[in-house]
């Protein structure tokens, strides 16, 4: 099975993908991962969907609305950030923008004068630090080696820091079994009470919404698609009934049901 995720090797995405398959290939963007699965170039893709501190990954939300794929699994992994460098003297810290944000308090306190450089991934930041002694990186402590050593561990501002990853698959692999379901709703309309009407079918059937977000549809300014996670499976009659109501309300647009899935926690 071909599994693709954000590279290079050593990213948090790589750690999450290793729970899915031993052999992992890398891409440079979330969009390219979802596209590879949609076009049949990969069997599975592993993409970050939400961080407990910084919130949702908007590129993932937009890719799930653009490409026809399924979500078959959720992997949750704790985020443990460390400061790595060739030595104590450096003038730049390089890492993924979310990692920099998640360690803002530590950096403000201990390295207020150091420049912060956003790169494509935490692993890319480590590559920068390995090649340049004036650059430090923020990444998982397991990426330390003979070139870059640990200067500080667990530097994230909150110990509860964790990231959810979606395992995406071709639409034919969409499952109805699982404790959670994700869907994207584009109502194709805008009027007072529309969002309430879209949510009411779930409330009427005692289905909890664990996530609701709006993203620009790309059609015109002020036009939105809604991303919804519900704590119920497609195999349940109540979920099917709620979706029928939502599809009727969104008849001027579309509803993409990404599938039901279970959650796995990876502790490494």
Short mmCIF file of C-alpha atoms in Angstrom, two decimals:
data_model
loop_
_atom_site.label_atom_id
_atom_site.label_comp_id
_atom_site.label_asym_id
_atom_site.label_seq_id
_atom_site.Cartn_x
_atom_site.Cartn_y
_atom_site.Cartn_z
CA UNK A 1 0.00 0.00 0.00
CA UNK A 2 1.36 3.40 -1.02
CA UNK A 3 0.98 6.01 1.73
CA UNK A 4 1.94 9.65 1.19
CA UNK A 5 2.33 12.41 3.73
CA UNK A 6 4.18 15.65 4.35
CA UNK A 7 7.93 15.31 4.08
CA UNK A 8 10.76 15.14 4.54
CA UNK A 9 11.31 12.21 6.89
CA UNK A 10 10.96 13.09 10.55
CA UNK A 11 7.88 15.32 10.41
CA UNK A 12 4.99 14.79 12.80
CA UNK A 13 3.00 13.77 9.75
CA UNK A 14 5.59 11.07 9.09
CA UNK A 15 5.15 9.78 12.64
CA UNK A 16 1.39 9.65 12.20
CA UNK A 17 1.70 7.96 8.80
CA UNK A 18 3.99 5.30 10.28
CA UNK A 19 0.95 4.09 12.24
CA UNK A 20 -0.78 3.44 8.91
CA UNK A 21 1.98 1.69 6.95
CA UNK A 22 5.70 0.95 7.14
CA UNK A 23 6.49 2.35 3.71
CA UNK A 24 5.78 6.09 3.47
CA UNK A 25 6.41 8.47 0.57
CA UNK A 26 6.58 12.23 0.88
CA UNK A 27 5.00 15.26 -0.75
CA UNK A 28 5.62 18.96 -0.22
CA UNK A 29 2.02 20.07 0.42
CA UNK A 30 -1.27 18.84 1.83
CA UNK A 31 -3.01 19.62 -1.44
CA UNK A 32 -0.62 17.40 -3.41
CA UNK A 33 -1.23 14.55 -0.95
CA UNK A 34 -5.02 14.68 -1.29
CA UNK A 35 -4.72 15.10 -5.05
CA UNK A 36 -2.46 12.03 -5.31
CA UNK A 37 -5.10 9.92 -3.56
CA UNK A 38 -7.95 11.39 -5.62
CA UNK A 39 -6.13 10.65 -8.88
CA UNK A 40 -5.13 7.12 -7.89
CA UNK A 41 -1.42 7.81 -7.53
CA UNK A 42 -1.46 6.76 -3.86
CA UNK A 43 -3.57 4.34 -1.82
CA UNK A 44 -3.68 6.50 1.30
CA UNK A 45 -2.73 9.99 2.37
CA UNK A 46 -2.13 11.24 5.91
CA UNK A 47 -2.82 14.95 6.43
CA UNK A 48 -3.06 17.16 9.53
CA UNK A 49 -6.57 18.44 10.14
CA UNK A 50 -6.44 20.20 13.53
CA UNK A 51 -4.05 21.16 16.29
CA UNK A 52 -5.30 21.58 19.84
CA UNK A 53 -3.61 25.00 20.16
CA UNK A 54 -3.49 26.54 16.70
CA UNK A 55 -6.77 25.14 15.40
CA UNK A 56 -7.60 23.74 11.99
CA UNK A 57 -5.26 23.36 9.04
CA UNK A 58 -7.02 25.40 6.39
CA UNK A 59 -5.14 23.85 3.47
CA UNK A 60 -6.51 20.45 4.49
CA UNK A 61 -10.06 21.78 4.77
CA UNK A 62 -9.85 23.32 1.31
CA UNK A 63 -8.35 20.17 -0.25
CA UNK A 64 -11.11 17.99 1.23
CA UNK A 65 -13.68 20.31 -0.34
CA UNK A 66 -11.92 20.34 -3.71
CA UNK A 67 -11.07 16.66 -4.26
CA UNK A 68 -13.32 13.61 -4.10
CA UNK A 69 -11.79 11.43 -1.37
CA UNK A 70 -12.87 9.54 1.74
CA UNK A 71 -11.71 9.76 5.35
CA UNK A 72 -11.18 6.27 6.74
CA UNK A 73 -9.32 6.88 9.99
CA UNK A 74 -8.26 9.54 12.47
CA UNK A 75 -4.84 9.45 14.12
CA UNK A 76 -4.13 11.67 17.12
CA UNK A 77 -0.54 12.22 18.18
CA UNK A 78 0.90 14.38 20.99
CA UNK A 79 3.19 17.18 19.87
CA UNK A 80 6.49 17.33 21.75
CA UNK A 81 8.69 20.17 20.59
CA UNK A 82 12.41 20.48 21.24
CA UNK A 83 15.02 23.08 20.37
CA UNK A 84 17.85 21.60 18.32
CA UNK A 85 21.04 23.18 16.99
CA UNK A 86 24.73 22.54 16.37
CA UNK A 87 25.59 24.74 19.35
CA UNK A 88 24.33 27.42 21.72
CA UNK A 89 25.15 30.30 19.35
CA UNK A 90 22.48 30.86 16.70
CA UNK A 91 20.53 33.82 15.40
CA UNK A 92 17.60 32.12 13.64
CA UNK A 93 15.03 29.51 14.65
CA UNK A 94 13.46 27.65 11.71
CA UNK A 95 10.36 25.48 11.86
CA UNK A 96 6.83 25.02 10.57
CA UNK A 97 4.67 28.11 11.26
CA UNK A 98 2.43 26.17 13.67
CA UNK A 99 5.43 24.87 15.61
CA UNK A 100 6.79 28.40 15.94
CA UNK A 101 3.40 29.57 17.17
CA UNK A 102 3.08 26.67 19.63
CA UNK A 103 6.43 27.63 21.21
CA UNK A 104 5.88 31.38 21.18
CA UNK A 105 6.05 31.75 24.95
CA UNK A 106 9.33 29.82 25.24
CA UNK A 107 10.94 31.81 22.42
CA UNK A 108 9.72 35.14 23.80
CA UNK A 109 11.21 34.35 27.20
CA UNK A 110 14.52 32.73 26.26
CA UNK A 111 15.32 33.95 22.74
CA UNK A 112 13.48 37.25 22.20
CA UNK A 113 16.12 38.59 19.79
CA UNK A 114 16.37 35.49 17.60
CA UNK A 115 14.75 35.68 14.16
CA UNK A 116 11.96 33.18 13.50
CA UNK A 117 11.90 31.61 10.05
CA UNK A 118 8.85 29.72 8.79
CA UNK A 119 9.63 26.68 6.62
CA UNK A 120 7.52 23.92 5.06
CA UNK A 121 7.85 21.44 7.95
CA UNK A 122 9.58 20.81 11.26
CA UNK A 123 11.87 18.34 9.51
CA UNK A 124 12.83 21.00 6.96
CA UNK A 125 13.83 23.21 9.87
CA UNK A 126 16.11 20.44 11.15
CA UNK A 127 17.68 20.20 7.69
CA UNK A 128 18.38 23.95 7.85
CA UNK A 129 19.98 23.55 11.29
CA UNK A 130 22.14 20.65 10.12
CA UNK A 131 23.50 22.71 7.26
CA UNK A 132 23.95 26.02 9.07
CA UNK A 133 25.36 26.46 12.58
CA UNK A 134 23.63 29.85 12.91
CA UNK A 135 20.20 28.20 12.61
CA UNK A 136 18.32 26.28 15.31
CA UNK A 137 15.21 24.17 14.71
CA UNK A 138 12.03 23.30 16.56
CA UNK A 139 11.08 19.66 16.01
CA UNK A 140 10.45 16.34 17.72
CA UNK A 141 13.35 15.43 20.08
CA UNK A 142 13.79 12.18 18.18
CA UNK A 143 15.26 14.09 15.23
CA UNK A 144 18.42 14.95 17.19
CA UNK A 145 21.57 13.29 15.86
CA UNK A 146 25.36 13.70 15.72
CA UNK A 147 25.00 17.06 13.94
CA UNK A 148 22.23 18.77 15.91
CA UNK A 149 21.80 18.21 19.62
CA UNK A 150 18.99 18.89 22.06
CA UNK A 151 19.20 22.28 23.70
CA UNK A 152 15.78 22.09 25.37
CA UNK A 153 12.86 19.64 25.41
CA UNK A 154 9.11 20.03 25.79
CA UNK A 155 9.23 23.72 24.89
CA UNK A 156 5.62 23.87 23.66
CA UNK A 157 3.51 26.39 25.53
CA UNK A 158 0.93 23.80 26.55
CA UNK A 159 1.57 20.21 27.59
CA UNK A 160 -1.79 19.17 26.14
CA UNK A 161 -0.60 19.98 22.61
CA UNK A 162 -1.80 17.34 20.14
CA UNK A 163 -2.64 17.12 16.44
CA UNK A 164 -5.38 15.20 14.64
CA UNK A 165 -4.54 13.62 11.31
CA UNK A 166 -6.97 12.28 8.73
CA UNK A 167 -6.20 9.19 6.69
CA UNK A 168 -7.69 9.86 3.26
CA UNK A 169 -8.51 7.18 0.71
CA UNK A 170 -10.29 6.86 -2.65
CA UNK A 171 -14.08 7.39 -2.51
CA UNK A 172 -14.72 3.67 -3.05
CA UNK A 173 -13.12 3.00 0.35
CA UNK A 174 -15.58 5.19 2.23
CA UNK A 175 -16.88 3.31 5.26
CA UNK A 176 -20.15 3.56 7.18
CA UNK A 177 -18.78 1.93 10.34
CA UNK A 178 -17.07 4.09 12.94
CA UNK A 179 -17.79 6.41 15.79
CA UNK A 180 -17.32 9.68 13.90
CA UNK A 181 -18.41 11.04 10.53
CA UNK A 182 -17.11 13.99 8.53
CA UNK A 183 -18.94 15.88 5.82
CA UNK A 184 -18.59 19.08 3.82
CA UNK A 185 -21.76 21.07 3.07
CA UNK A 186 -22.01 23.77 0.44
CA UNK A 187 -25.59 25.05 0.70
CA UNK A 188 -25.41 27.23 -2.41
CA UNK A 189 -27.59 29.78 -0.63
CA UNK A 190 -27.41 32.45 2.05
CA UNK A 191 -30.33 33.66 4.14
CA UNK A 192 -31.11 34.34 7.84
CA UNK A 193 -31.36 31.09 9.78
CA UNK A 194 -29.66 28.92 7.13
CA UNK A 195 -26.93 27.64 9.43
CA UNK A 196 -29.47 26.90 12.16
CA UNK A 197 -31.52 24.90 9.67
CA UNK A 198 -28.45 22.89 8.65
CA UNK A 199 -27.64 22.05 12.27
CA UNK A 200 -31.16 21.34 13.46
CA UNK A 201 -31.42 17.83 11.90
CA UNK A 202 -28.51 16.69 14.09
CA UNK A 203 -29.86 18.33 17.26
CA UNK A 204 -33.29 16.80 16.66
CA UNK A 205 -31.69 13.33 16.67
CA UNK A 206 -29.37 13.92 19.64
CA UNK A 207 -26.23 13.81 17.47
CA UNK A 208 -23.33 15.83 18.84
CA UNK A 209 -21.33 18.07 16.50
CA UNK A 210 -17.70 17.93 17.61
CA UNK A 211 -16.46 20.39 14.97
CA UNK A 212 -18.08 23.00 12.74
CA UNK A 213 -16.09 25.39 10.56
CA UNK A 214 -16.73 27.62 7.60
CA UNK A 215 -14.34 28.13 4.72
CA UNK A 216 -14.68 30.41 1.69
CA UNK A 217 -16.17 28.47 -1.20
CA UNK A 218 -14.01 30.24 -3.76
CA UNK A 219 -17.10 31.08 -5.79
CA UNK A 220 -17.56 34.67 -4.55
CA UNK A 221 -16.91 36.85 -1.53
CA UNK A 222 -19.08 35.94 1.45
CA UNK A 223 -19.93 32.47 0.11
CA UNK A 224 -18.99 29.56 2.37
CA UNK A 225 -18.78 25.80 2.69
CA UNK A 226 -19.20 24.18 6.10
CA UNK A 227 -17.00 21.40 7.45
CA UNK A 228 -18.76 19.24 10.03
CA UNK A 229 -17.65 16.38 12.31
CA UNK A 230 -20.40 14.47 14.09
CA UNK A 231 -20.10 11.89 16.86
CA UNK A 232 -22.11 9.22 15.07
CA UNK A 233 -21.56 6.68 12.30
CA UNK A 234 -23.19 6.45 8.90
CA UNK A 235 -24.45 2.98 9.84
CA UNK A 236 -26.86 4.60 12.29
CA UNK A 237 -30.38 5.33 11.09
CA UNK A 238 -30.40 8.68 12.90
CA UNK A 239 -27.30 9.81 10.98
CA UNK A 240 -28.79 8.76 7.66
CA UNK A 241 -32.02 10.61 8.45
CA UNK A 242 -30.14 13.76 9.45
CA UNK A 243 -28.10 13.68 6.24
CA UNK A 244 -31.24 13.34 4.15
CA UNK A 245 -32.56 16.54 5.71
CA UNK A 246 -29.23 18.34 5.18
CA UNK A 247 -29.03 17.25 1.54
CA UNK A 248 -32.53 18.60 0.95
CA UNK A 249 -31.61 21.92 2.57
CA UNK A 250 -28.45 22.10 0.43
CA UNK A 251 -30.19 21.13 -2.81
CA UNK A 252 -28.92 24.31 -4.48
CA UNK A 253 -25.35 23.25 -3.66
CA UNK A 254 -23.86 19.92 -2.62
CA UNK A 255 -23.01 17.68 0.32
CA UNK A 256 -19.84 15.58 0.37
CA UNK A 257 -19.93 12.78 2.94
CA UNK A 258 -16.32 11.79 3.59
CA UNK A 259 -17.17 8.72 5.60
CA UNK A 260 -17.18 7.25 9.09
CA UNK A 261 -14.09 6.23 11.00
CA UNK A 262 -12.61 5.48 14.40
CA UNK A 263 -9.89 7.33 16.30
CA UNK A 264 -6.43 5.94 17.12
CA UNK A 265 -3.99 7.56 19.54
CA UNK A 266 -0.27 7.31 18.75
CA UNK A 267 1.78 8.11 21.83
CA UNK A 268 5.32 8.23 20.40
#
